[in-house]
Tab-separated table of C-alpha atoms in Angstrom:
chain	number	residue	atom	x	y	z
A	1	UNK	CA	28.856	32.709	-6.420
A	2	UNK	CA	26.407	30.732	-8.554
A	3	UNK	CA	23.692	31.140	-5.913
A	4	UNK	CA	24.129	34.932	-6.069
A	5	UNK	CA	24.029	35.066	-9.871
A	6	UNK	CA	21.048	32.804	-10.555
A	7	UNK	CA	18.282	35.189	-9.412
A	8	UNK	CA	19.514	37.705	-11.996
A	9	UNK	CA	19.563	35.495	-15.063
A	10	UNK	CA	17.143	36.274	-17.873
A	11	UNK	CA	14.497	33.865	-19.226
A	12	UNK	CA	16.595	33.492	-22.388
A	13	UNK	CA	19.604	32.444	-20.347
A	14	UNK	CA	17.466	29.935	-18.495
A	15	UNK	CA	16.577	28.315	-21.794
A	16	UNK	CA	20.259	28.018	-22.621
A	17	UNK	CA	20.935	26.621	-19.163
A	18	UNK	CA	18.323	23.940	-19.828
A	19	UNK	CA	20.317	22.791	-22.864
A	20	UNK	CA	23.282	22.228	-20.565
A	21	UNK	CA	21.317	20.598	-17.760
A	22	UNK	CA	19.798	17.762	-19.790
A	23	UNK	CA	23.080	16.101	-20.822
A	24	UNK	CA	24.501	16.771	-17.366
A	25	UNK	CA	21.599	14.937	-15.743
A	26	UNK	CA	21.966	12.059	-18.199
A	27	UNK	CA	25.645	11.766	-17.320
A	28	UNK	CA	24.836	11.676	-13.620
A	29	UNK	CA	22.230	8.971	-14.049
A	30	UNK	CA	24.621	6.813	-16.056
A	31	UNK	CA	27.737	7.358	-13.938
A	32	UNK	CA	28.675	4.315	-11.823
A	33	UNK	CA	30.085	6.456	-9.016
A	34	UNK	CA	27.813	9.428	-8.436
A	35	UNK	CA	29.806	10.398	-5.359
A	36	UNK	CA	32.382	11.890	-7.740
A	37	UNK	CA	29.698	14.111	-9.286
A	38	UNK	CA	28.977	16.136	-6.155
A	39	UNK	CA	29.451	19.573	-7.681
A	40	UNK	CA	27.546	18.682	-10.832
A	41	UNK	CA	24.605	17.649	-8.677
A	42	UNK	CA	24.813	20.832	-6.637
A	43	UNK	CA	24.811	22.877	-9.830
A	44	UNK	CA	21.710	21.043	-11.024
A	45	UNK	CA	19.947	21.543	-7.707
A	46	UNK	CA	20.655	25.278	-7.780
A	47	UNK	CA	19.436	25.645	-11.359
A	48	UNK	CA	16.178	23.707	-10.997
A	49	UNK	CA	14.199	26.505	-9.243
A	50	UNK	CA	14.877	28.809	-12.199
A	51	UNK	CA	13.580	26.457	-14.865
A	52	UNK	CA	10.076	26.454	-16.391
A	53	UNK	CA	7.650	24.070	-14.670
A	54	UNK	CA	7.606	21.600	-17.567
A	55	UNK	CA	11.395	21.360	-17.466
A	56	UNK	CA	11.382	20.771	-13.720
A	57	UNK	CA	9.087	17.770	-14.162
A	58	UNK	CA	11.562	16.326	-16.653
A	59	UNK	CA	14.753	16.829	-14.690
A	60	UNK	CA	13.647	16.282	-11.085
A	61	UNK	CA	12.758	12.537	-11.106
A	62	UNK	CA	16.179	11.307	-12.321
A	63	UNK	CA	17.935	13.771	-10.025
A	64	UNK	CA	15.984	12.552	-6.988
A	65	UNK	CA	16.727	8.969	-7.980
A	66	UNK	CA	20.455	9.685	-8.004
A	67	UNK	CA	20.273	11.528	-4.666
A	68	UNK	CA	18.773	8.429	-3.061
A	69	UNK	CA	21.910	6.472	-3.939
A	70	UNK	CA	24.318	8.848	-2.200
A	71	UNK	CA	26.122	7.549	0.863
A	72	UNK	CA	26.835	10.963	2.409
A	73	UNK	CA	23.682	11.985	4.261
A	74	UNK	CA	24.800	15.590	4.705
A	75	UNK	CA	25.031	15.852	0.920
A	76	UNK	CA	21.583	14.311	0.520
A	77	UNK	CA	20.198	16.865	2.975
A	78	UNK	CA	21.790	19.812	1.184
A	79	UNK	CA	20.489	18.720	-2.197
A	80	UNK	CA	16.991	17.853	-1.011
A	81	UNK	CA	16.487	21.019	1.037
A	82	UNK	CA	17.627	23.042	-1.985
A	83	UNK	CA	15.149	21.232	-4.237
A	84	UNK	CA	12.312	21.149	-1.690
A	85	UNK	CA	11.110	24.684	-2.394
A	86	UNK	CA	10.313	23.845	-5.999
A	87	UNK	CA	8.654	20.420	-5.989
A	88	UNK	CA	5.468	20.233	-8.106
A	89	UNK	CA	2.522	18.305	-6.697
A	90	UNK	CA	3.012	15.531	-9.247
A	91	UNK	CA	6.459	14.786	-7.818
A	92	UNK	CA	5.725	14.957	-4.092
A	93	UNK	CA	5.844	11.169	-3.809
A	94	UNK	CA	9.302	11.002	-5.406
A	95	UNK	CA	10.490	13.730	-3.032
A	96	UNK	CA	9.138	11.891	0.008
A	97	UNK	CA	10.796	8.651	-1.091
A	98	UNK	CA	14.109	10.494	-1.414
A	99	UNK	CA	13.580	11.986	2.053
A	100	UNK	CA	12.881	8.551	3.539
A	101	UNK	CA	16.089	7.194	2.007
A	102	UNK	CA	17.944	9.227	4.661
A	103	UNK	CA	18.476	7.121	7.778
A	104	UNK	CA	19.070	9.886	10.332
A	105	UNK	CA	15.703	11.078	11.646
A	106	UNK	CA	16.883	14.625	12.383
A	107	UNK	CA	18.068	14.949	8.779
A	108	UNK	CA	14.724	13.634	7.547
A	109	UNK	CA	12.929	16.252	9.613
A	110	UNK	CA	15.165	19.013	8.272
A	111	UNK	CA	14.242	18.130	4.695
A	112	UNK	CA	10.574	17.653	5.566
A	113	UNK	CA	10.426	21.108	7.149
A	114	UNK	CA	11.888	22.611	3.967
A	115	UNK	CA	9.373	20.695	1.848
A	116	UNK	CA	6.335	21.708	3.872
A	117	UNK	CA	7.212	25.375	4.322
A	118	UNK	CA	6.097	26.615	0.851
A	119	UNK	CA	3.153	24.225	0.379
A	120	UNK	CA	-0.444	25.255	-0.168
A	121	UNK	CA	-3.178	23.616	1.916
A	122	UNK	CA	-4.151	21.428	-1.046
A	123	UNK	CA	-0.567	20.201	-1.452
A	124	UNK	CA	-0.413	19.548	2.289
A	125	UNK	CA	-3.450	17.307	1.897
A	126	UNK	CA	-1.674	15.454	-0.890
A	127	UNK	CA	1.360	14.913	1.358
A	128	UNK	CA	-0.937	13.660	4.116
A	129	UNK	CA	-2.492	11.159	1.673
A	130	UNK	CA	0.910	9.952	0.468
A	131	UNK	CA	2.285	9.494	3.987
A	132	UNK	CA	-0.887	7.662	5.060
A	133	UNK	CA	-0.512	5.297	2.105
A	134	UNK	CA	3.173	4.722	2.891
A	135	UNK	CA	2.363	4.083	6.550
A	136	UNK	CA	-0.247	1.516	5.537
A	137	UNK	CA	2.222	-0.299	3.268
A	138	UNK	CA	5.170	-0.280	5.676
A	139	UNK	CA	3.319	-0.584	8.970
A	140	UNK	CA	5.467	2.244	10.301
A	141	UNK	CA	3.517	4.922	12.235
A	142	UNK	CA	6.686	6.939	12.897
A	143	UNK	CA	6.520	8.646	9.495
A	144	UNK	CA	3.034	9.969	10.291
A	145	UNK	CA	4.096	11.127	13.756
A	146	UNK	CA	6.978	12.943	12.085
A	147	UNK	CA	4.693	14.603	9.524
A	148	UNK	CA	2.140	15.762	12.089
A	149	UNK	CA	4.897	17.134	14.315
A	150	UNK	CA	6.741	19.057	11.600
A	151	UNK	CA	3.497	20.091	9.885
A	152	UNK	CA	1.845	21.459	13.039
A	153	UNK	CA	0.774	24.667	11.287
A	154	UNK	CA	-1.051	22.720	8.580
A	155	UNK	CA	-2.546	20.398	11.192
A	156	UNK	CA	-4.112	23.370	12.968
A	157	UNK	CA	-5.727	24.442	9.678
A	158	UNK	CA	-7.079	20.976	8.823
A	159	UNK	CA	-10.546	19.667	9.574
A	160	UNK	CA	-11.462	16.633	11.627
A	161	UNK	CA	-12.566	14.736	8.514
A	162	UNK	CA	-9.206	15.435	6.860
A	163	UNK	CA	-7.109	14.262	9.813
A	164	UNK	CA	-9.112	11.387	11.219
A	165	UNK	CA	-8.331	8.703	8.559
A	166	UNK	CA	-4.591	9.238	9.078
A	167	UNK	CA	-4.936	9.271	12.869
A	168	UNK	CA	-7.085	6.153	12.900
A	169	UNK	CA	-4.548	4.187	10.826
A	170	UNK	CA	-1.662	5.495	12.906
A	171	UNK	CA	-3.275	4.656	16.268
A	172	UNK	CA	-3.990	1.124	15.076
A	173	UNK	CA	-0.292	0.644	14.274
A	174	UNK	CA	0.853	2.329	17.470
A	175	UNK	CA	-1.145	-0.185	19.494
A	176	UNK	CA	1.410	-2.753	18.351
A	177	UNK	CA	4.360	-0.714	19.674
A	178	UNK	CA	6.058	-0.739	23.056
A	179	UNK	CA	3.896	1.392	25.368
A	180	UNK	CA	6.770	3.757	26.172
A	181	UNK	CA	7.275	4.544	22.477
A	182	UNK	CA	3.567	5.248	22.024
A	183	UNK	CA	3.507	7.609	25.000
A	184	UNK	CA	6.458	9.529	23.588
A	185	UNK	CA	4.661	9.822	20.233
A	186	UNK	CA	1.479	11.095	21.864
A	187	UNK	CA	3.348	14.090	23.249
A	188	UNK	CA	3.916	15.202	19.643
A	189	UNK	CA	0.407	14.259	18.538
A	190	UNK	CA	-1.602	16.329	21.009
A	191	UNK	CA	-2.232	19.184	18.516
A	192	UNK	CA	-3.414	16.736	15.849
A	193	UNK	CA	-5.709	14.962	18.318
A	194	UNK	CA	-7.214	18.281	19.385
A	195	UNK	CA	-7.627	19.310	15.742
A	196	UNK	CA	-9.457	16.053	15.034
A	197	UNK	CA	-11.911	17.399	17.565
A	198	UNK	CA	-13.923	14.386	18.581
A	199	UNK	CA	-14.059	12.119	21.595
A	200	UNK	CA	-13.523	8.982	19.540
A	201	UNK	CA	-10.104	10.180	18.358
A	202	UNK	CA	-9.008	10.985	21.905
A	203	UNK	CA	-10.332	7.662	23.247
A	204	UNK	CA	-8.500	5.748	20.506
A	205	UNK	CA	-5.265	7.562	21.339
A	206	UNK	CA	-5.574	6.674	25.015
A	207	UNK	CA	-6.502	3.053	24.347
A	208	UNK	CA	-3.489	2.600	22.073
A	209	UNK	CA	-1.184	3.170	25.057
A	210	UNK	CA	-2.900	0.453	27.064
A	211	UNK	CA	-3.325	-2.387	24.577
């Protein structure tokens, strides 16, 4: 019912809703057992898209932090996919960290698809930068493979110079994997390799399966 009513609320009502949301978020952050606050969190997630941008930047970081602590992955997925359509560029990193707190890869991909769907090309580039940085820190190329697979539409609209730094870092890390795993990844990476559009990228991809 709340989902049906929210699109009809007036700007004045949204201001009043904000007065309710702040203490609710504070209670969630302080509560030792957030699992018991499921419906409060769902209410917050539904209200966030209807708040002014400056209010979203205030409420979203603590909410994402709480979501990362949840044990129920299906609940994490519901909350994050609901919030994904309204993430400002400044909070993309916090959203990605919340996404990566989910252990099930299929659930991660579901949230990532929801996050990428409304993004502009400039925000896509920011996501690409953040994932490249995370890959460098963790040594895990799988998160880049996942991004390039789910973000295939953005990949096709990206230039060689935009994609190549991420591909180069990823191929270097893939060379340290089991060959079978690398070959499976390359099946998903073919569009990105073609978009990179140079022989060096293709040669690096092939060599990474042989090292």
